Coordinates of C-alpha atoms in Angstrom, one line a residue:
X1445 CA -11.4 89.8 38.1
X1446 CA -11.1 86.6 39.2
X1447 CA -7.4 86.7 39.9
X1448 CA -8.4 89.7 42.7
X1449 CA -11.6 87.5 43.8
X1450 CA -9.0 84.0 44.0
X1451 CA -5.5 85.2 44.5
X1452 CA -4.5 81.8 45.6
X1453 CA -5.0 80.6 42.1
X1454 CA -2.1 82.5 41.2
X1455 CA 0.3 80.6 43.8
X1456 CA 1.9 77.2 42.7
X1457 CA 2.9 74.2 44.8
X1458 CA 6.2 73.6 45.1
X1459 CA 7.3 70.3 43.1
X1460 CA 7.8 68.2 46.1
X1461 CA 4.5 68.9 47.5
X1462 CA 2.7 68.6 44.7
X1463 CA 4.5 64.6 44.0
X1464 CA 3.1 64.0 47.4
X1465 CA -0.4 64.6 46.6
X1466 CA 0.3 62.8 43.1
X1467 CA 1.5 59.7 44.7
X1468 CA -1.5 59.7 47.5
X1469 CA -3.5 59.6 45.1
X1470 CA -1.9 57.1 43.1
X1471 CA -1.6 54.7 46.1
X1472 CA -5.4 54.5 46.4
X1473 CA -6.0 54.4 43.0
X1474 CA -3.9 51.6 42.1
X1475 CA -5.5 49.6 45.0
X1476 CA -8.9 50.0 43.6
X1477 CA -7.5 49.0 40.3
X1478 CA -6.1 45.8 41.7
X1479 CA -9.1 44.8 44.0
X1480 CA -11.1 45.2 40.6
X1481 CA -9.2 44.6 38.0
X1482 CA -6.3 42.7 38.8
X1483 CA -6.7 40.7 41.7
X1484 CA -10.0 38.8 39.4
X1485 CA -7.7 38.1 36.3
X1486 CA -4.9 36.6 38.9
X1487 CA -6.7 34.4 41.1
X1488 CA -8.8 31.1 40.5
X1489 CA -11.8 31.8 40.0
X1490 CA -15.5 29.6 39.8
X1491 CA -18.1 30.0 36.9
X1492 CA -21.5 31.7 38.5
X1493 CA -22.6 32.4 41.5
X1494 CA -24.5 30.3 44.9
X1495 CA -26.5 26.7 42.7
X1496 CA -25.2 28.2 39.5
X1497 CA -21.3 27.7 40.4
X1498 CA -19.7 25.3 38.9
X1499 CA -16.4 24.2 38.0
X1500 CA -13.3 26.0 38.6
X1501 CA -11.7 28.1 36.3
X1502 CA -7.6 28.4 36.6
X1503 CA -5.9 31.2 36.5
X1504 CA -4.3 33.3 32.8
X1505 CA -1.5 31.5 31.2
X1506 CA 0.4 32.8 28.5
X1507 CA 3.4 31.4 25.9
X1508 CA 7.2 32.1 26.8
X1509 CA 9.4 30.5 24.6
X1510 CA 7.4 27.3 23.7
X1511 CA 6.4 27.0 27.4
X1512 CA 3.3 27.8 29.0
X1513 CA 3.5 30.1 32.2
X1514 CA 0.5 31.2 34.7
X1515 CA 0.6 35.1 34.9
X1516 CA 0.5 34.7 38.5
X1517 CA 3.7 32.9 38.7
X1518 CA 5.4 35.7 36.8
X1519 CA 3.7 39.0 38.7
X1520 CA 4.6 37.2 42.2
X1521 CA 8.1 36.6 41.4
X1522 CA 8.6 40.1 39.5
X1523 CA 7.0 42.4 42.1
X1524 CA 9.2 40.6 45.0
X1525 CA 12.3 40.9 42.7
X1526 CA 11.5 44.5 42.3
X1527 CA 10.7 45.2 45.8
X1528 CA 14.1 43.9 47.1
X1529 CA 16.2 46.0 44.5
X1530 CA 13.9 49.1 45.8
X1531 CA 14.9 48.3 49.0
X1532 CA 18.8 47.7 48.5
X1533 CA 18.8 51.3 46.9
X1534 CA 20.7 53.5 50.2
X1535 CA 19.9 57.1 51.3
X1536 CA 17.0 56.2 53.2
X1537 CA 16.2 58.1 56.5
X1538 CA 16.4 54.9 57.7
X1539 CA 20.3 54.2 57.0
X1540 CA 20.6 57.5 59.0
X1541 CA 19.1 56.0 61.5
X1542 CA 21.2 53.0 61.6
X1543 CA 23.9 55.2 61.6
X1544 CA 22.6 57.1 64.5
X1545 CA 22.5 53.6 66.3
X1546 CA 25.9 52.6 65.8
X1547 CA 27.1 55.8 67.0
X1548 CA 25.1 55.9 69.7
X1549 CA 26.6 52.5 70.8
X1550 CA 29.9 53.4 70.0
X1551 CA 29.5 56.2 72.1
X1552 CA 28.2 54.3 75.2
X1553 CA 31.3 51.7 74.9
X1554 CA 33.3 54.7 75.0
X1555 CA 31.5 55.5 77.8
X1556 CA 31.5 52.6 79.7
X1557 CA 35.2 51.9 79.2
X1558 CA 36.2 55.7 80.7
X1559 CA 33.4 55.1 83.5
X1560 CA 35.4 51.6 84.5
X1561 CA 38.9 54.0 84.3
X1562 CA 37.8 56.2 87.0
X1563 CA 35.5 53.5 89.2
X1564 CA 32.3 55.3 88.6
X1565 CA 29.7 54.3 91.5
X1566 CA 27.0 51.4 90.7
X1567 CA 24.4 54.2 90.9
X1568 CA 25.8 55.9 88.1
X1569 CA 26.9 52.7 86.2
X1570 CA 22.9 51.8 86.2
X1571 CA 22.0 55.5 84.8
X1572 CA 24.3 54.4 82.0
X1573 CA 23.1 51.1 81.2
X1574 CA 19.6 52.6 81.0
X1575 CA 20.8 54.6 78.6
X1576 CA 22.2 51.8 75.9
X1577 CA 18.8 50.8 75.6
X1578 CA 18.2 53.4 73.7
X1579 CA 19.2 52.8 70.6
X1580 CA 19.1 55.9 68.7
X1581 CA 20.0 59.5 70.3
X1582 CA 17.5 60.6 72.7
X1583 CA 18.1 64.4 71.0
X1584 CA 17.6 62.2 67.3
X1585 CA 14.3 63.9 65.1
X1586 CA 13.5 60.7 64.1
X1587 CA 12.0 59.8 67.7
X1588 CA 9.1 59.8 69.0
X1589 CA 7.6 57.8 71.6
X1590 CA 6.7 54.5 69.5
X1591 CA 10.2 54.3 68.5
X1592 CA 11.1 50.2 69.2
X1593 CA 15.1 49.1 70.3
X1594 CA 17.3 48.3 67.2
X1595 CA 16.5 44.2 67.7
X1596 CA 13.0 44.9 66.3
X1597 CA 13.9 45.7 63.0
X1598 CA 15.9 42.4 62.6
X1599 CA 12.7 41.0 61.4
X1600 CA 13.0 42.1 58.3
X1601 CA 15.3 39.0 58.0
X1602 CA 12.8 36.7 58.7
X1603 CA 10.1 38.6 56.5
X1604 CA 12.6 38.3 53.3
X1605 CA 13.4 35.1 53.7
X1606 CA 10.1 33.5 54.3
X1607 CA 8.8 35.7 51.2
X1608 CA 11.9 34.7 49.1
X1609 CA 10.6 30.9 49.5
X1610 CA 6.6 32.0 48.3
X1611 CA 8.6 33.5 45.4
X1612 CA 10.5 31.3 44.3
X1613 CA 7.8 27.9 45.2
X1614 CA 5.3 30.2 43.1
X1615 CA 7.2 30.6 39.7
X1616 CA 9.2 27.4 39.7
X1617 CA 7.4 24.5 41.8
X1618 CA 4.2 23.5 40.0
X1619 CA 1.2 21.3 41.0
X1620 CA 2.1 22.1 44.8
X1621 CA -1.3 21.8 47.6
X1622 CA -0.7 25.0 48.0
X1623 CA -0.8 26.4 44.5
X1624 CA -4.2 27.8 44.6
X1625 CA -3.7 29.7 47.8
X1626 CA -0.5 31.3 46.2
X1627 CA -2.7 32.2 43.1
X1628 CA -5.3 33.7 45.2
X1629 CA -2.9 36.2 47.3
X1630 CA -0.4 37.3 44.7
X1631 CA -2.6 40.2 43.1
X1632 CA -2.9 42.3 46.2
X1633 CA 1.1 40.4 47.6
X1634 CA 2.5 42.3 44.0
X1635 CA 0.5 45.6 44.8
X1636 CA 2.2 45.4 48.4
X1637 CA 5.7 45.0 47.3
X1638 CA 5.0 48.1 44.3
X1639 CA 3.8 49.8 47.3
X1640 CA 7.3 49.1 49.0
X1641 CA 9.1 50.0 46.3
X1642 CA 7.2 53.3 46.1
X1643 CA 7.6 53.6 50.1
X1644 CA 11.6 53.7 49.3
X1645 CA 11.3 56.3 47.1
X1646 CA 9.4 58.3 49.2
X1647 CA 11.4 57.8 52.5
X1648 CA 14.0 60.1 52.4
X1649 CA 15.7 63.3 53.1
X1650 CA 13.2 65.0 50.7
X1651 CA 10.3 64.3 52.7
X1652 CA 11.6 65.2 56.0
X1653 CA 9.5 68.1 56.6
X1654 CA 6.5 67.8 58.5
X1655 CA 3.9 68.7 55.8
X1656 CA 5.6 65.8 53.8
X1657 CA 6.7 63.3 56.0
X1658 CA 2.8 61.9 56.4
X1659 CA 3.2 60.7 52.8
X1660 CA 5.4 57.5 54.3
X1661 CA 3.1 56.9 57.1
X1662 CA 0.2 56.8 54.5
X1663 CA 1.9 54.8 51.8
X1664 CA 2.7 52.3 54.4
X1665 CA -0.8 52.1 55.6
X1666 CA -2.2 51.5 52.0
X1667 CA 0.4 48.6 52.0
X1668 CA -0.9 46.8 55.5
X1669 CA -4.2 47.0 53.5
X1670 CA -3.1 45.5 50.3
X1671 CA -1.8 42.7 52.5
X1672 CA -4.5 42.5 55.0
X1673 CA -6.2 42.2 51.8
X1674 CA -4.1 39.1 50.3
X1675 CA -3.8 37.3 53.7
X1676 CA -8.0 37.3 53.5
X1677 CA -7.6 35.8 50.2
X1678 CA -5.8 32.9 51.5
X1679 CA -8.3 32.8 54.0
X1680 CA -11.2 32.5 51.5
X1681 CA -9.8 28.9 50.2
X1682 CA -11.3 26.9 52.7
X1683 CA -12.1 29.1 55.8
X1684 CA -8.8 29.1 57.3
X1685 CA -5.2 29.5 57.9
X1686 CA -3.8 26.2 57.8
X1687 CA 0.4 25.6 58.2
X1688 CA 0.1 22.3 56.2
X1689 CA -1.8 23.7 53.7
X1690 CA -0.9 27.3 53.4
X1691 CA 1.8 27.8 55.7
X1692 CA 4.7 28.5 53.0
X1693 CA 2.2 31.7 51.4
X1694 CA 0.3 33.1 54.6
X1695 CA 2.7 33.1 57.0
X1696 CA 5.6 35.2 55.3
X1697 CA 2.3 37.7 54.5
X1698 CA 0.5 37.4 57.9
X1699 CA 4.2 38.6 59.0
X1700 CA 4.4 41.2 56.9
X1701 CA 1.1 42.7 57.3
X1702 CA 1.6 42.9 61.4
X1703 CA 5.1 44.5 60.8
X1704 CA 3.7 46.8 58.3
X1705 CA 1.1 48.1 60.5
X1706 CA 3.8 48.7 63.0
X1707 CA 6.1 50.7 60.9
X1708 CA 3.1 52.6 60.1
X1709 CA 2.6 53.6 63.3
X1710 CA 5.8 54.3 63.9
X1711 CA 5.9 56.8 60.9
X1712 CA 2.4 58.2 62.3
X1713 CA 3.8 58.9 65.3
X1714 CA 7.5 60.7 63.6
X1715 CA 5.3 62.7 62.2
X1716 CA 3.0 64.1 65.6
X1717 CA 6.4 64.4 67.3
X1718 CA 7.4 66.8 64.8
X1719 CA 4.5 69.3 64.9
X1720 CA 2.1 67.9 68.0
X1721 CA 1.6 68.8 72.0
X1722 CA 3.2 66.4 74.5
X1723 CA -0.3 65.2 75.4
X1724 CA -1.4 64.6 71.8
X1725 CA 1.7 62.5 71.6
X1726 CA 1.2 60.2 74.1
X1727 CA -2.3 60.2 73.4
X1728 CA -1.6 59.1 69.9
X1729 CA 0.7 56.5 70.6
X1730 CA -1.7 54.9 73.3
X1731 CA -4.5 54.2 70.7
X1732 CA -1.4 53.1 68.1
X1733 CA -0.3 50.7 70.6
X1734 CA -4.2 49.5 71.5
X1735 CA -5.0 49.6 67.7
X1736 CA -2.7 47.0 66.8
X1737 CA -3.7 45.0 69.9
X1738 CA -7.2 45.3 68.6
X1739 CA -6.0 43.7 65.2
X1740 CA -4.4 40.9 67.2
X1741 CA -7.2 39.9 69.0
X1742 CA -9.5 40.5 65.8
X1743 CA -7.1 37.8 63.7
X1744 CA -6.6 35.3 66.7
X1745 CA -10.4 34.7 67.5
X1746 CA -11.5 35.0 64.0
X1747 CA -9.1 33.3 62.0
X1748 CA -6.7 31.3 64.6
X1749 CA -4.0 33.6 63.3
X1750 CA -0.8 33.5 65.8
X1751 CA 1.9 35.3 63.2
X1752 CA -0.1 38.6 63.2
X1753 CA -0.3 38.8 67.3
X1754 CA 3.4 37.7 67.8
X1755 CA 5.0 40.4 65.5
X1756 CA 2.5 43.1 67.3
X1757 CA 3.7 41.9 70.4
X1758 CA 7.9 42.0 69.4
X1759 CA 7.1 45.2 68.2
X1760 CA 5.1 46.8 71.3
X1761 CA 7.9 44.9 73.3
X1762 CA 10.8 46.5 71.8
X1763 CA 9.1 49.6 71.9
X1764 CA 8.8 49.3 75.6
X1765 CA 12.7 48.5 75.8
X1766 CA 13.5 51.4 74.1
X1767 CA 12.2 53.1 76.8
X1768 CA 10.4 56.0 74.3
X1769 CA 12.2 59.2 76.0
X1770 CA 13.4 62.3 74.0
X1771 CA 15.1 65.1 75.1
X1772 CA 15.1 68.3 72.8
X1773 CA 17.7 68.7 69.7
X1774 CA 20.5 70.5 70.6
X1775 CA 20.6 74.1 69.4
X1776 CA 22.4 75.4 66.3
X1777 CA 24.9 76.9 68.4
X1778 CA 25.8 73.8 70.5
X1779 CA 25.7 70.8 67.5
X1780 CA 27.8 73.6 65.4
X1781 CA 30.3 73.2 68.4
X1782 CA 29.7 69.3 68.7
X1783 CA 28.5 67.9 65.7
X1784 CA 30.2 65.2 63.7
X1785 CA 32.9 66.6 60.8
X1786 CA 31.4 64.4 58.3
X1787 CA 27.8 66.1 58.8
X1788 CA 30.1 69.7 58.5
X1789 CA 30.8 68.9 54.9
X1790 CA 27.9 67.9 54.0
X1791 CA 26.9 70.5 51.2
X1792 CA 22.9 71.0 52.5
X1793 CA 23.9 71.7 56.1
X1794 CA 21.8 74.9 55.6
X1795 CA 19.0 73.5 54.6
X1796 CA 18.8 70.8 58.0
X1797 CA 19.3 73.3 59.6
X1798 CA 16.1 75.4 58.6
X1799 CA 14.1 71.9 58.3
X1800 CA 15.3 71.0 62.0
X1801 CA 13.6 74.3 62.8
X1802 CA 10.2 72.7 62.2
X1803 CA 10.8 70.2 64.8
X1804 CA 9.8 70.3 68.2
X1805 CA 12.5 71.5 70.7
X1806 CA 11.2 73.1 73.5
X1807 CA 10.3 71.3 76.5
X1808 CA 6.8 71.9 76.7
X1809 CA 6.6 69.7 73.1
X1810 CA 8.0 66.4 74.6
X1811 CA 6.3 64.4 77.2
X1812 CA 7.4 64.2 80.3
X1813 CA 8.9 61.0 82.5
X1814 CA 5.6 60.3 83.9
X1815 CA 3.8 60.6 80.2
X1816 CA 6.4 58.3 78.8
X1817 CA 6.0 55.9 81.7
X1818 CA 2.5 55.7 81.6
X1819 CA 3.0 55.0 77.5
X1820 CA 5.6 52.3 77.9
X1821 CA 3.6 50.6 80.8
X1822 CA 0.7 50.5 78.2
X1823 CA 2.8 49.0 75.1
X1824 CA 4.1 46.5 77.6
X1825 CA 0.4 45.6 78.4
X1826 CA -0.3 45.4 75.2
X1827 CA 2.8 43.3 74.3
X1828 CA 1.6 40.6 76.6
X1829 CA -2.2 40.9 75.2
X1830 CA -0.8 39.9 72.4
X1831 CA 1.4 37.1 73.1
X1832 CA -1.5 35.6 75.3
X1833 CA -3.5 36.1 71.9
X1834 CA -1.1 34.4 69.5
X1835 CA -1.2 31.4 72.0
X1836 CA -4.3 31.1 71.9
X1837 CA -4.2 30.6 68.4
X1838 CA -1.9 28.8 67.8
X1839 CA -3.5 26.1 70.4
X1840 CA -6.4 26.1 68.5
X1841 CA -4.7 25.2 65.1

């Protein structure tokens, strides 16, 4: 009886589905774990509370081979270690996007070079330069309008190496002025690069389809939170974000967390171009673009933070650059005719081809010239919000 009353308990989630829901879950789970469990046994810490606190208590140690070692020294180092071996691991979606972009350019050189041959007019030669900025196909499925120009994600160079330095200050430099700030961010900085590592996993061809592809966007959101998190806890120390005194631990994670939020946003947005109306696009990526200029004024006026603002305005920037237009995906017919050979031998070409089906191709789905102008015009807007934002603070440092 109650398989006729519930028929749907008969029906299974596929395997993939049912791993997105898992690690959902997980991600908030763990969080909570770490803001209550972990974060407490990491950080220094003071006996009692208000008249009754007294004095303060350092951080766990433990015995490694006749040496005495903080725990915090060990989880910081370990967790970025792990995050950058995560995120050397290829067969992202992002590496296919890289290699969209180098195509792309290749492509335009080619271009170029054959427009020069036959001496094509200037108003033509313009058309084609506003094409290089952008820097993956306009017909790629990974766009949407809050795609940024290839230059953005070069600050990933920056992020690694600034967090490389916390890393490696943290487990071998002892009695530093900064020692207690480290202390006091690494529980939620470890969850944020597990978080990473988890986000690698999760960010590929396997989760392509629209009723998986959130997963990324959300995993990447619980990660700006672990880190908005551990930035606060620098803050905590003495009420603000000083570069003398915390400048080697807050700024590599102030960076982070603004960049973060971006990518975020950017993997929100992938996922509305996918399955969402024009309108609902550009509508989406208007309150992206004036959410993270919220944040920015939010962390300049009340903690005299320039890093977050900057990186929200070279991301809004880039994104204006890019110039946020999309044309539909050719049809199965023409990208049989004029795809690349090396996609042709690829041995799941069938199965692109049915998840390419979910995305949005007619031309009613994409916004128009006049939508995507009126987006651009507002992440540029933003983009200099922002800047004016992170002067301010960093004047008042």
């Amino acid at each position: 009886e109650k398989r006729e009353r519930y028929p749907s308990l008969r029906m299974k989630l596929p395997l993939a589905d049912a791993l997105v829901s898992l690690i959902a879950t997980g991600c908030l789970g763990v969080y909570q774990v770490t803001k209550r469990v972990i974060d407490p046994y990491l950080s220094f810490k003071r006996e009692g509370r208000g008249f009754r606190r007294r004095r303060q208590q350092p951080p766990k140690t433990f015995v490694f081979f006749g040496k005495t070692l903080a725990v915090w020294r060990v989880v910081n180092f370990t967790s970025y270690v792990l995050n950058v071996l995560c995120v050397s691991i290829p067969g992202r979606i992002d590496d296919q996007m890289a290699k969209e972009m180098k195509e792309a350019r290749e492509e335009e050189k080619k271009k170029n070079k054959e427009d020069a041959d036959a001496d094509v007019d200037d108003e033509k030669k313009n058309d084609a330069f506003a094409t290089k900025k952008n820097t993956i196909r306009r017909t790629s499925k990974y766009r949407s309008l809050f795609t940024p120009a290839g230059y953005a994600f070069a600050i990933w160079g920056f992020i690694f190496t600034s967090e490389f330095v916390f890393a490696v200050r943290s487990m071998f430099f002892t009695n530093t002025k900064d020692e207690q700030f480290a202390a006091n961010a690494t529980g939620y900085f470890a969850l944020a690069n597990v978080l990473q590592s988890v986000w690698c996993f999760t960010f590929r061809e396997w989760t392509e389809k629209p009723r998986r592809h959130w997963i990324n966007a959300f995993v990447l959101g619980v990660e700006a939170l672990a880190l908005w998190s551990s930035k606060e806890r620098v803050f905590e120390v003495n009420g603000r974000f000083a570069l003398a005194e915390s400048g080697f631990v807050s700024v590599p994670i102030r960076t982070h967390f603004a960049w973060i939020l971006c990518a975020c946003g950017i993997n929100a947005n992938t996922v509305l171009a996918k399955i969402g109306s024009a309108s609902a696009q550009v509508v989406f990526a208007i309150g992206t673009a004036v959410l993270a200029t919220s944040v920015g004024a939010y962390s300049s006026f009340y903690r005299g933070d320039a890093a977050t603002p900057l990186v929200f305005a070279w991301a809004l920037y880039a994104i204006y650059k890019d110039g946020g237009y999309r044309a539909p995906p050719p049809s199965d017919s023409t990208s049989s005719s004029s795809g690349d050979k090396k996609d042709k031998k690829n041995k799941d070409g069938d199965e692109k081809k049915n998840t390419e089906k979910l995305f949005n191709k007619t031309e009613e789905c994409i916004p128009s010239e006049k939508q995507t102008k009126r987006f651009t015009d507002t992440a540029r807007l933003c983009a200099f919000a922002n800047l004016l934002f992170a002067a301010k603070a960093s004047l008042s440092l």
